[in-house]
């Protein structure tokens, strides 16, 4: 199994953390979607991170699809799926927070000042705030489940990539939750800066 994509992507990181927690062996290829387009295209021409190359050579995209597929092969990973509406809701909100944060990041990283839409940015920033507030009200002790891993990876991305434009301190419960999650060995083995440090 090859997991392709940089861990600064919250989607790639949620997959890496889950695989490490479930002790699913994989090879991490920290190839950038932007700096290594040719290398990425050769492995996964859809240019989506994460991409997973299976042992049979199939290329899967979409983090939840990848985790669903691998859950059919690993009972430990399957046991990390949400149970009950509250956990499904947390996972959905966390994935939306990732999406909105990535949109804000792309809007300023990839679009020149003349190409940006202020009304779009404001709308996305509102959605992001609603999502972060919902997670803040929802989280407790972090567990190694897909919902909690996604929530912590989402907040880690918000803090690291757009923390200068989001008042992350106002989500105190989510901040404490994420800080605790980051101390767990699978999170430490997949830091959001470079490659997996200790694939199992
Ligand atoms: N819904 C997807 C989102 C993945 C995603 O958008 N990843 C970003 C990197 S953080 C990406 O592939 N960006 C390039 C693009 O969207 O074309 C998932 O859960 O995997």
PDB file of N, CA, C and O in Angstrom, residues 11 89-103 124 127-128 131 135 154:
ATOM      1  N   UNK A  11      -6.460  15.851   5.048  1.00  0.00           N
ATOM      2  CA  UNK A  11      -7.074  14.618   4.542  1.00  0.00           C
ATOM      3  C   UNK A  11      -6.046  13.490   4.487  1.00  0.00           C
ATOM      4  O   UNK A  11      -6.344  12.344   4.838  1.00  0.00           O
ATOM      5  N   UNK A  89     -22.026  12.823  12.759  1.00  0.00           N
ATOM      6  CA  UNK A  89     -22.115  14.276  12.631  1.00  0.00           C
ATOM      7  C   UNK A  89     -20.736  14.908  12.835  1.00  0.00           C
ATOM      8  O   UNK A  89     -20.317  15.773  12.071  1.00  0.00           O
ATOM      9  N   UNK A  90     -20.013  14.478  13.852  1.00  0.00           N
ATOM     10  CA  UNK A  90     -18.681  15.056  14.126  1.00  0.00           C
ATOM     11  C   UNK A  90     -17.749  14.848  12.926  1.00  0.00           C
ATOM     12  O   UNK A  90     -17.028  15.748  12.525  1.00  0.00           O
ATOM     13  N   UNK A  91     -17.804  13.639  12.355  1.00  0.00           N
ATOM     14  CA  UNK A  91     -16.942  13.368  11.202  1.00  0.00           C
ATOM     15  C   UNK A  91     -17.312  14.274  10.024  1.00  0.00           C
ATOM     16  O   UNK A  91     -16.447  14.866   9.375  1.00  0.00           O
ATOM     17  N   UNK A  92     -18.609  14.406   9.762  1.00  0.00           N
ATOM     18  CA  UNK A  92     -19.048  15.249   8.643  1.00  0.00           C
ATOM     19  C   UNK A  92     -18.665  16.703   8.838  1.00  0.00           C
ATOM     20  O   UNK A  92     -18.208  17.378   7.896  1.00  0.00           O
ATOM     21  N   UNK A  93     -18.824  17.197  10.063  1.00  0.00           N
ATOM     22  CA  UNK A  93     -18.461  18.594  10.344  1.00  0.00           C
ATOM     23  C   UNK A  93     -16.944  18.764  10.210  1.00  0.00           C
ATOM     24  O   UNK A  93     -16.463  19.744   9.628  1.00  0.00           O
ATOM     25  N   UNK A  94     -16.189  17.797  10.728  1.00  0.00           N
ATOM     26  CA  UNK A  94     -14.723  17.895  10.647  1.00  0.00           C
ATOM     27  C   UNK A  94     -14.272  17.931   9.183  1.00  0.00           C
ATOM     28  O   UNK A  94     -13.391  18.720   8.806  1.00  0.00           O
ATOM     29  N   UNK A  95     -14.891  17.100   8.328  1.00  0.00           N
ATOM     30  CA  UNK A  95     -14.511  17.097   6.907  1.00  0.00           C
ATOM     31  C   UNK A  95     -14.898  18.413   6.241  1.00  0.00           C
ATOM     32  O   UNK A  95     -14.190  18.912   5.357  1.00  0.00           O
ATOM     33  N   UNK A  96     -16.011  18.995   6.685  1.00  0.00           N
ATOM     34  CA  UNK A  96     -16.416  20.297   6.124  1.00  0.00           C
ATOM     35  C   UNK A  96     -15.463  21.399   6.588  1.00  0.00           C
ATOM     36  O   UNK A  96     -15.105  22.289   5.799  1.00  0.00           O
ATOM     37  N   UNK A  97     -15.041  21.338   7.845  1.00  0.00           N
ATOM     38  CA  UNK A  97     -14.054  22.314   8.342  1.00  0.00           C
ATOM     39  C   UNK A  97     -12.765  22.201   7.514  1.00  0.00           C
ATOM     40  O   UNK A  97     -12.182  23.207   7.101  1.00  0.00           O
ATOM     41  N   UNK A  98     -12.335  20.975   7.236  1.00  0.00           N
ATOM     42  CA  UNK A  98     -11.145  20.802   6.380  1.00  0.00           C
ATOM     43  C   UNK A  98     -11.366  21.475   5.031  1.00  0.00           C
ATOM     44  O   UNK A  98     -10.520  22.216   4.537  1.00  0.00           O
ATOM     45  N   UNK A  99     -12.537  21.208   4.434  1.00  0.00           N
ATOM     46  CA  UNK A  99     -12.819  21.734   3.091  1.00  0.00           C
ATOM     47  C   UNK A  99     -12.801  23.265   3.095  1.00  0.00           C
ATOM     48  O   UNK A  99     -12.213  23.902   2.221  1.00  0.00           O
ATOM     49  N   UNK A 100     -13.456  23.856   4.077  1.00  0.00           N
ATOM     50  CA  UNK A 100     -13.540  25.327   4.122  1.00  0.00           C
ATOM     51  C   UNK A 100     -12.169  25.938   4.400  1.00  0.00           C
ATOM     52  O   UNK A 100     -11.813  26.968   3.826  1.00  0.00           O
ATOM     53  N   UNK A 101     -11.403  25.303   5.291  1.00  0.00           N
ATOM     54  CA  UNK A 101     -10.066  25.825   5.594  1.00  0.00           C
ATOM     55  C   UNK A 101      -9.163  25.715   4.367  1.00  0.00           C
ATOM     56  O   UNK A 101      -8.397  26.637   4.063  1.00  0.00           O
ATOM     57  N   UNK A 102      -9.271  24.598   3.647  1.00  0.00           N
ATOM     58  CA  UNK A 102      -8.453  24.435   2.436  1.00  0.00           C
ATOM     59  C   UNK A 102      -8.877  25.466   1.383  1.00  0.00           C
ATOM     60  O   UNK A 102      -8.030  26.063   0.698  1.00  0.00           O
ATOM     61  N   UNK A 103     -10.172  25.747   1.284  1.00  0.00           N
ATOM     62  CA  UNK A 103     -10.630  26.761   0.318  1.00  0.00           C
ATOM     63  C   UNK A 103     -10.036  28.131   0.637  1.00  0.00           C
ATOM     64  O   UNK A 103      -9.582  28.847  -0.251  1.00  0.00           O
ATOM     65  N   UNK A 124     -17.268  31.555   3.003  1.00  0.00           N
ATOM     66  CA  UNK A 124     -16.507  30.384   3.437  1.00  0.00           C
ATOM     67  C   UNK A 124     -16.033  30.571   4.877  1.00  0.00           C
ATOM     68  O   UNK A 124     -16.074  29.636   5.687  1.00  0.00           O
ATOM     69  N   UNK A 127     -18.866  29.783   7.148  1.00  0.00           N
ATOM     70  CA  UNK A 127     -19.068  28.329   7.226  1.00  0.00           C
ATOM     71  C   UNK A 127     -18.011  27.696   8.130  1.00  0.00           C
ATOM     72  O   UNK A 127     -18.310  26.812   8.937  1.00  0.00           O
ATOM     73  N   UNK A 128     -16.781  28.170   7.979  1.00  0.00           N
ATOM     74  CA  UNK A 128     -15.690  27.636   8.797  1.00  0.00           C
ATOM     75  C   UNK A 128     -15.949  27.914  10.279  1.00  0.00           C
ATOM     76  O   UNK A 128     -15.790  27.024  11.131  1.00  0.00           O
ATOM     77  N   UNK A 131     -18.627  25.638  11.605  1.00  0.00           N
ATOM     78  CA  UNK A 131     -18.094  24.281  11.766  1.00  0.00           C
ATOM     79  C   UNK A 131     -17.198  24.164  12.984  1.00  0.00           C
ATOM     80  O   UNK A 131     -17.299  23.208  13.761  1.00  0.00           O
ATOM     81  N   UNK A 135     -17.769  21.854  16.353  1.00  0.00           N
ATOM     82  CA  UNK A 135     -16.789  20.897  16.887  1.00  0.00           C
ATOM     83  C   UNK A 135     -16.428  21.252  18.319  1.00  0.00           C
ATOM     84  O   UNK A 135     -16.294  20.385  19.185  1.00  0.00           O
ATOM     85  N   UNK A 154      -8.345  18.442  11.361  1.00  0.00           N
ATOM     86  CA  UNK A 154      -8.956  19.667  10.826  1.00  0.00           C
ATOM     87  C   UNK A 154      -8.473  20.880  11.609  1.00  0.00           C
ATOM     88  O   UNK A 154      -8.043  21.885  11.034  1.00  0.00           O
TER      89      UNK A 154
END
